[in-house]
Short mmCIF file of C-alpha atoms and ligand atoms in Angstrom, two decimals:
data_model
loop_
_atom_site.label_atom_id
_atom_site.label_comp_id
_atom_site.label_asym_id
_atom_site.label_seq_id
_atom_site.Cartn_x
_atom_site.Cartn_y
_atom_site.Cartn_z
CA MET A 1 -61.19 33.00 -9.18
CA PRO A 2 -62.27 29.40 -8.49
CA ILE A 3 -60.78 27.75 -5.40
CA LEU A 4 -60.27 24.46 -7.25
CA GLU A 5 -59.65 24.09 -10.92
CA THR A 6 -58.59 21.14 -13.03
CA LYS A 7 -57.33 21.55 -16.57
CA ASN A 8 -57.50 18.64 -19.00
CA LEU A 9 -56.87 16.03 -16.35
CA SER A 10 -56.25 12.58 -17.85
CA LYS A 11 -55.55 9.19 -16.34
CA SER A 12 -55.42 5.75 -17.94
CA PHE A 13 -55.29 2.33 -16.35
CA GLY A 14 -53.69 0.15 -19.00
CA GLY A 15 -55.77 0.78 -22.10
CA LEU A 16 -58.70 2.21 -20.16
CA LYS A 17 -59.13 5.99 -20.11
CA ALA A 18 -60.54 6.55 -16.63
CA LEU A 19 -60.20 10.34 -17.03
CA ASN A 20 -60.11 12.03 -20.39
CA ASN A 21 -59.37 15.78 -20.32
CA VAL A 22 -61.50 16.57 -17.30
CA SER A 23 -61.69 20.32 -16.68
CA ILE A 24 -63.77 21.67 -13.83
CA GLU A 25 -64.01 24.90 -11.85
CA ILE A 26 -65.29 25.09 -8.30
CA ASP A 27 -66.12 28.34 -6.52
CA GLU A 28 -65.38 28.95 -2.86
CA SER A 29 -68.16 28.25 -0.31
CA THR A 30 -70.23 26.26 -2.75
CA LEU A 31 -71.38 22.68 -2.90
CA THR A 32 -70.50 20.96 -6.15
CA LEU A 33 -71.85 17.56 -7.02
CA ILE A 34 -70.39 15.12 -9.51
CA ILE A 35 -72.72 12.40 -10.74
CA GLY A 36 -72.37 9.70 -13.33
CA PRO A 37 -73.02 5.96 -13.72
CA ASN A 38 -70.65 3.44 -12.14
CA GLY A 39 -67.26 3.40 -13.79
CA SER A 40 -67.50 7.00 -15.05
CA GLY A 41 -64.25 8.01 -13.36
CA LYS A 42 -65.67 9.91 -10.37
CA SER A 43 -63.56 8.20 -7.72
CA THR A 44 -60.49 8.36 -9.96
CA PHE A 45 -61.05 12.09 -10.30
CA ILE A 46 -61.19 12.53 -6.52
CA ASN A 47 -58.11 10.34 -6.09
CA VAL A 48 -56.12 12.39 -8.57
CA VAL A 49 -57.16 15.74 -7.08
CA SER A 50 -56.28 14.58 -3.56
CA GLY A 51 -52.95 13.09 -4.65
CA PHE A 52 -53.75 9.42 -4.08
CA ILE A 53 -53.29 8.61 -7.77
CA PRO A 54 -50.94 10.54 -10.10
CA ALA A 55 -52.40 12.10 -13.24
CA ASP A 56 -50.91 11.21 -16.62
CA SER A 57 -51.42 14.78 -17.83
CA GLY A 58 -53.31 17.94 -17.00
CA ARG A 59 -53.21 20.27 -14.01
CA VAL A 60 -54.84 20.68 -10.61
CA ILE A 61 -54.86 24.25 -9.25
CA PHE A 62 -55.97 24.88 -5.69
CA ASP A 63 -56.19 28.33 -4.18
CA GLY A 64 -54.02 29.65 -7.00
CA LYS A 65 -51.30 27.04 -6.51
CA ASP A 66 -50.39 24.18 -8.79
CA ILE A 67 -50.78 21.01 -6.71
CA THR A 68 -50.70 18.49 -9.55
CA ASN A 69 -49.29 15.13 -8.47
CA LYS A 70 -48.14 16.41 -5.10
CA PRO A 71 -48.19 13.71 -2.41
CA PRO A 72 -51.42 13.39 -0.35
CA ASN A 73 -49.84 14.77 2.85
CA GLU A 74 -48.71 17.91 1.04
CA ILE A 75 -52.12 18.41 -0.55
CA TYR A 76 -53.68 17.93 2.87
CA ASN A 77 -51.47 20.69 4.24
CA TYR A 78 -52.94 23.07 1.65
CA GLY A 79 -56.34 22.54 3.30
CA ILE A 80 -57.89 19.75 1.26
CA VAL A 81 -59.32 16.80 3.14
CA ARG A 82 -61.21 13.84 1.72
CA THR A 83 -63.51 11.19 3.03
CA PHE A 84 -63.79 7.70 1.63
CA GLN A 85 -66.66 5.76 0.09
CA THR A 86 -66.22 3.23 2.88
CA PRO A 87 -65.52 5.11 6.13
CA GLN A 88 -62.22 4.08 7.68
CA PRO A 89 -62.31 4.95 11.37
CA LEU A 90 -60.08 3.15 13.81
CA LYS A 91 -62.71 0.75 15.05
CA GLU A 92 -61.18 -0.06 18.43
CA MET A 93 -60.88 3.63 19.30
CA THR A 94 -63.70 5.75 20.63
CA VAL A 95 -65.45 8.44 18.63
CA LEU A 96 -63.60 11.14 20.57
CA GLU A 97 -60.21 9.47 20.07
CA ASN A 98 -60.90 9.18 16.35
CA LEU A 99 -61.38 12.94 16.22
CA LEU A 100 -58.33 13.72 18.33
CA ILE A 101 -55.97 11.73 16.12
CA ALA A 102 -57.41 13.36 12.98
CA GLU A 103 -56.19 16.80 14.01
CA ARG A 104 -53.57 18.30 11.76
CA HIS A 105 -50.85 19.17 14.26
CA ILE A 106 -51.00 16.17 16.54
CA GLY A 107 -47.38 15.34 15.66
CA GLU A 108 -46.23 18.76 16.79
CA SER A 109 -48.22 18.53 20.00
CA VAL A 110 -46.50 15.26 20.83
CA LEU A 111 -43.17 17.07 20.50
CA ASN A 112 -44.55 19.75 22.76
CA ALA A 113 -45.29 17.10 25.36
CA LEU A 114 -41.82 17.86 26.68
CA ASN A 115 -43.43 20.95 28.12
CA TYR A 116 -46.04 19.26 30.32
CA LYS A 117 -48.17 22.31 31.07
CA LYS A 118 -48.31 23.33 27.45
CA TRP A 119 -49.21 19.77 26.49
CA LEU A 120 -52.11 19.70 28.94
CA LYS A 121 -53.43 22.98 27.62
CA MET A 122 -53.23 21.83 24.00
CA GLU A 123 -54.87 18.54 24.88
CA GLU A 124 -57.66 20.44 26.60
CA GLU A 125 -58.19 22.72 23.61
CA LEU A 126 -58.18 19.76 21.28
CA VAL A 127 -60.82 17.94 23.29
CA GLU A 128 -62.90 21.10 23.40
CA LYS A 129 -62.65 21.47 19.64
CA ALA A 130 -63.60 17.81 19.16
CA PHE A 131 -66.66 18.20 21.37
CA LYS A 132 -67.76 21.32 19.52
CA ILE A 133 -67.63 19.35 16.28
CA LEU A 134 -69.43 16.34 17.80
CA LYS A 135 -72.16 18.69 19.08
CA PHE A 136 -72.45 20.35 15.69
CA LEU A 137 -72.98 16.91 14.16
CA LYS A 138 -75.29 15.94 17.03
CA ILE A 139 -73.26 12.86 17.94
CA ASP A 140 -71.66 14.21 21.13
CA HIS A 141 -73.61 11.63 23.16
CA LEU A 142 -71.62 8.94 21.33
CA TRP A 143 -68.22 10.34 22.32
CA ASP A 144 -67.05 7.26 24.26
CA ARG A 145 -68.58 4.65 21.94
CA LYS A 146 -66.11 2.48 20.02
CA ALA A 147 -66.18 3.57 16.37
CA GLY A 148 -66.67 -0.04 15.33
CA GLN A 149 -70.03 -0.09 17.11
CA LEU A 150 -71.54 2.85 15.23
CA SER A 151 -74.29 2.50 12.63
CA GLY A 152 -73.44 3.20 8.99
CA GLY A 153 -74.93 6.68 9.17
CA GLN A 154 -73.19 7.55 12.42
CA MET A 155 -69.93 6.42 10.88
CA LYS A 156 -70.47 8.83 7.99
CA LEU A 157 -70.97 11.62 10.54
CA LEU A 158 -67.78 10.58 12.31
CA GLU A 159 -65.96 10.81 8.95
CA ILE A 160 -67.20 14.38 8.56
CA GLY A 161 -66.14 15.13 12.14
CA ARG A 162 -62.64 13.80 11.47
CA ALA A 163 -62.44 15.98 8.35
CA LEU A 164 -63.53 19.06 10.31
CA MET A 165 -60.80 18.57 12.92
CA THR A 166 -58.29 19.56 10.23
CA ASN A 167 -59.84 23.04 9.61
CA PRO A 168 -60.19 22.27 5.91
CA LYS A 169 -60.80 24.78 3.12
CA LEU A 170 -62.11 22.07 0.82
CA ILE A 171 -63.77 18.80 1.78
CA ILE A 172 -63.97 16.15 -0.92
CA MET A 173 -66.43 13.37 -0.21
CA ASP A 174 -66.96 10.10 -2.05
CA GLU A 175 -70.59 9.02 -1.61
CA PRO A 176 -71.23 10.50 1.86
CA ILE A 177 -74.76 9.08 2.04
CA ALA A 178 -74.32 5.71 0.33
CA GLY A 179 -76.28 3.15 2.33
CA VAL A 180 -77.70 5.82 4.67
CA ALA A 181 -81.46 6.03 5.33
CA PRO A 182 -83.16 9.12 3.78
CA GLY A 183 -83.82 10.89 7.12
CA LEU A 184 -80.19 10.76 8.19
CA ALA A 185 -79.03 11.50 4.64
CA HIS A 186 -80.93 14.82 4.73
CA GLU A 187 -79.48 15.50 8.16
CA ILE A 188 -75.95 14.97 6.82
CA PHE A 189 -76.59 17.38 3.95
CA ASN A 190 -78.07 19.95 6.32
CA HIS A 191 -74.77 19.83 8.22
CA LEU A 192 -72.84 20.21 4.98
CA ILE A 193 -74.88 23.28 4.02
CA LYS A 194 -73.95 24.92 7.32
CA LEU A 195 -70.27 24.26 6.65
CA LYS A 196 -70.65 26.00 3.33
CA GLU A 197 -72.04 29.03 5.12
CA ARG A 198 -68.84 29.05 7.18
CA GLY A 199 -66.72 29.34 4.06
CA ILE A 200 -65.86 25.68 3.51
CA THR A 201 -66.07 24.41 -0.06
CA LEU A 202 -67.57 21.00 -0.74
CA LEU A 203 -66.96 18.66 -3.64
CA ILE A 204 -69.16 15.62 -3.47
CA VAL A 205 -69.60 12.48 -5.52
CA GLU A 206 -72.98 10.92 -4.96
CA HIS A 207 -75.48 9.13 -7.08
CA ARG A 208 -78.63 9.53 -4.97
CA LEU A 209 -79.68 12.66 -6.79
CA ASP A 210 -83.24 12.57 -5.40
CA ILE A 211 -81.93 13.42 -1.96
CA VAL A 212 -79.10 15.81 -2.72
CA LEU A 213 -80.54 17.89 -5.56
CA LYS A 214 -81.96 20.65 -3.38
CA TYR A 215 -78.63 21.24 -1.65
CA ILE A 216 -76.34 21.72 -4.61
CA ASP A 217 -74.98 24.84 -6.31
CA HIS A 218 -73.10 23.29 -9.18
CA LEU A 219 -73.50 20.00 -11.00
CA TYR A 220 -71.16 18.03 -13.23
CA VAL A 221 -72.11 14.84 -15.04
CA MET A 222 -69.37 12.39 -15.96
CA PHE A 223 -69.52 9.45 -18.32
CA GLU A 224 -66.70 7.22 -19.54
CA GLY A 225 -64.05 9.50 -18.09
CA GLU A 226 -65.43 12.73 -19.50
CA VAL A 227 -67.56 15.61 -18.30
CA ILE A 228 -70.64 15.44 -20.51
CA ALA A 229 -72.74 18.20 -18.94
CA GLU A 230 -72.43 20.99 -16.37
CA GLY A 231 -74.72 23.53 -14.77
CA ARG A 232 -74.61 26.22 -12.08
CA GLY A 233 -77.73 27.29 -10.24
CA GLU A 234 -81.24 25.88 -10.21
CA LYS A 235 -82.19 26.66 -13.82
CA GLU A 236 -79.00 25.33 -15.39
CA ILE A 237 -79.05 22.23 -13.19
CA GLU A 238 -82.62 21.51 -14.25
CA LYS A 239 -81.50 21.81 -17.86
CA VAL A 240 -78.62 19.38 -17.28
CA LEU A 241 -80.98 16.82 -15.79
CA ASN A 242 -83.22 17.03 -18.84
CA ASP A 243 -80.34 16.94 -21.29
CA PRO A 244 -80.90 13.96 -23.64
CA LYS A 245 -77.16 13.12 -23.39
CA VAL A 246 -77.49 12.82 -19.63
CA LEU A 247 -80.76 10.90 -19.71
CA GLU A 248 -79.24 8.45 -22.16
CA VAL A 249 -76.29 7.48 -19.95
CA TYR A 250 -78.62 6.85 -17.05
CA VAL A 251 -80.83 4.41 -18.95
CA GLY A 252 -80.39 1.02 -17.39
CA ASP A 253 -78.20 2.40 -14.57
P1 ADP B 1 -66.73 5.66 -10.52
O1 ADP B 1 -66.21 6.16 -9.21
O2 ADP B 1 -67.38 6.72 -11.36
O3 ADP B 1 -67.63 4.48 -10.37
P2 ADP B 1 -63.98 4.86 -11.02
O4 ADP B 1 -63.20 6.12 -11.02
O5 ADP B 1 -63.94 4.05 -9.79
O6 ADP B 1 -65.49 5.18 -11.42
O7 ADP B 1 -63.50 3.97 -12.22
C1 ADP B 1 -63.37 4.45 -13.53
C2 ADP B 1 -62.82 3.33 -14.41
O8 ADP B 1 -61.47 3.08 -14.06
C3 ADP B 1 -63.56 2.01 -14.21
O9 ADP B 1 -63.63 1.37 -15.45
C4 ADP B 1 -62.67 1.27 -13.25
O10 ADP B 1 -62.79 -0.14 -13.42
C5 ADP B 1 -61.28 1.74 -13.64
N1 ADP B 1 -60.35 1.78 -12.50
C6 ADP B 1 -60.48 2.53 -11.38
N2 ADP B 1 -59.43 2.37 -10.56
C7 ADP B 1 -58.61 1.47 -11.17
C8 ADP B 1 -57.34 0.88 -10.84
N3 ADP B 1 -56.72 1.19 -9.70
N4 ADP B 1 -56.81 0.01 -11.70
C9 ADP B 1 -57.43 -0.31 -12.86
N5 ADP B 1 -58.61 0.22 -13.24
C10 ADP B 1 -59.19 1.09 -12.42
MG1 MG B 2 -66.69 5.52 -7.18
#
């Protein structure tokens, strides 16, 4: 059973069909990549799955449950977290603070502040968890840096760190390496691969195929709101990339 499935998902903006019957299936602990020229509907797809934009029709099934058009906070509680094309950290806060406020149950822990000892213990555990994540991403040395002072690549890592604080089952990422130098881009994907080994599922939109190709398990190609090709595993993915339909949409892109 796939962990995420969409069935005939459609979404129009005025007369424009941004999504036209998009059906995908994503297996647990895999890395799925969606590519496609600008305007293909990739971001719209992510926005619909994560509840930021309602679908006109079709279904989104996650972990066996129908989550179609549920509000983002509810979808988040199912274990789906997303990152944005442009990272949105709180720039005046430090890297560590940005992680602490990303944690799922921070609201509850504030309530628990009435019990001072318990609060201290939770705070301690939270900081420990944040540092583990920062170490994993190799940015622990930046813990007290203001997020607004980070480089583009470091900010992308911080985004991943914030996502990990929520113990997600599925991380959806819109262009995680856009504007990132190749060395750091490979580093980011090496981190993502390790997350996969820990049972986290990754759904990624990215158009720098040269860098990400060797990391992916499953590839979808979108064009004008539709999935035009799909492949699982090295051989099928190779076939997709040589598919005349796919080559054609990339001419002039
Ligand atoms: P991609 O991420 O593949 O570049 P998008 O999903 O951002 O594509 O956009 C798909 C199409 O939908 C584009 O033609 C875009 O202009 C249009 N679109 C996206 N969001 C909106 C919106 N909020 N209002 C109107 N049109 C939109
Ligand atoms: Mg986009």
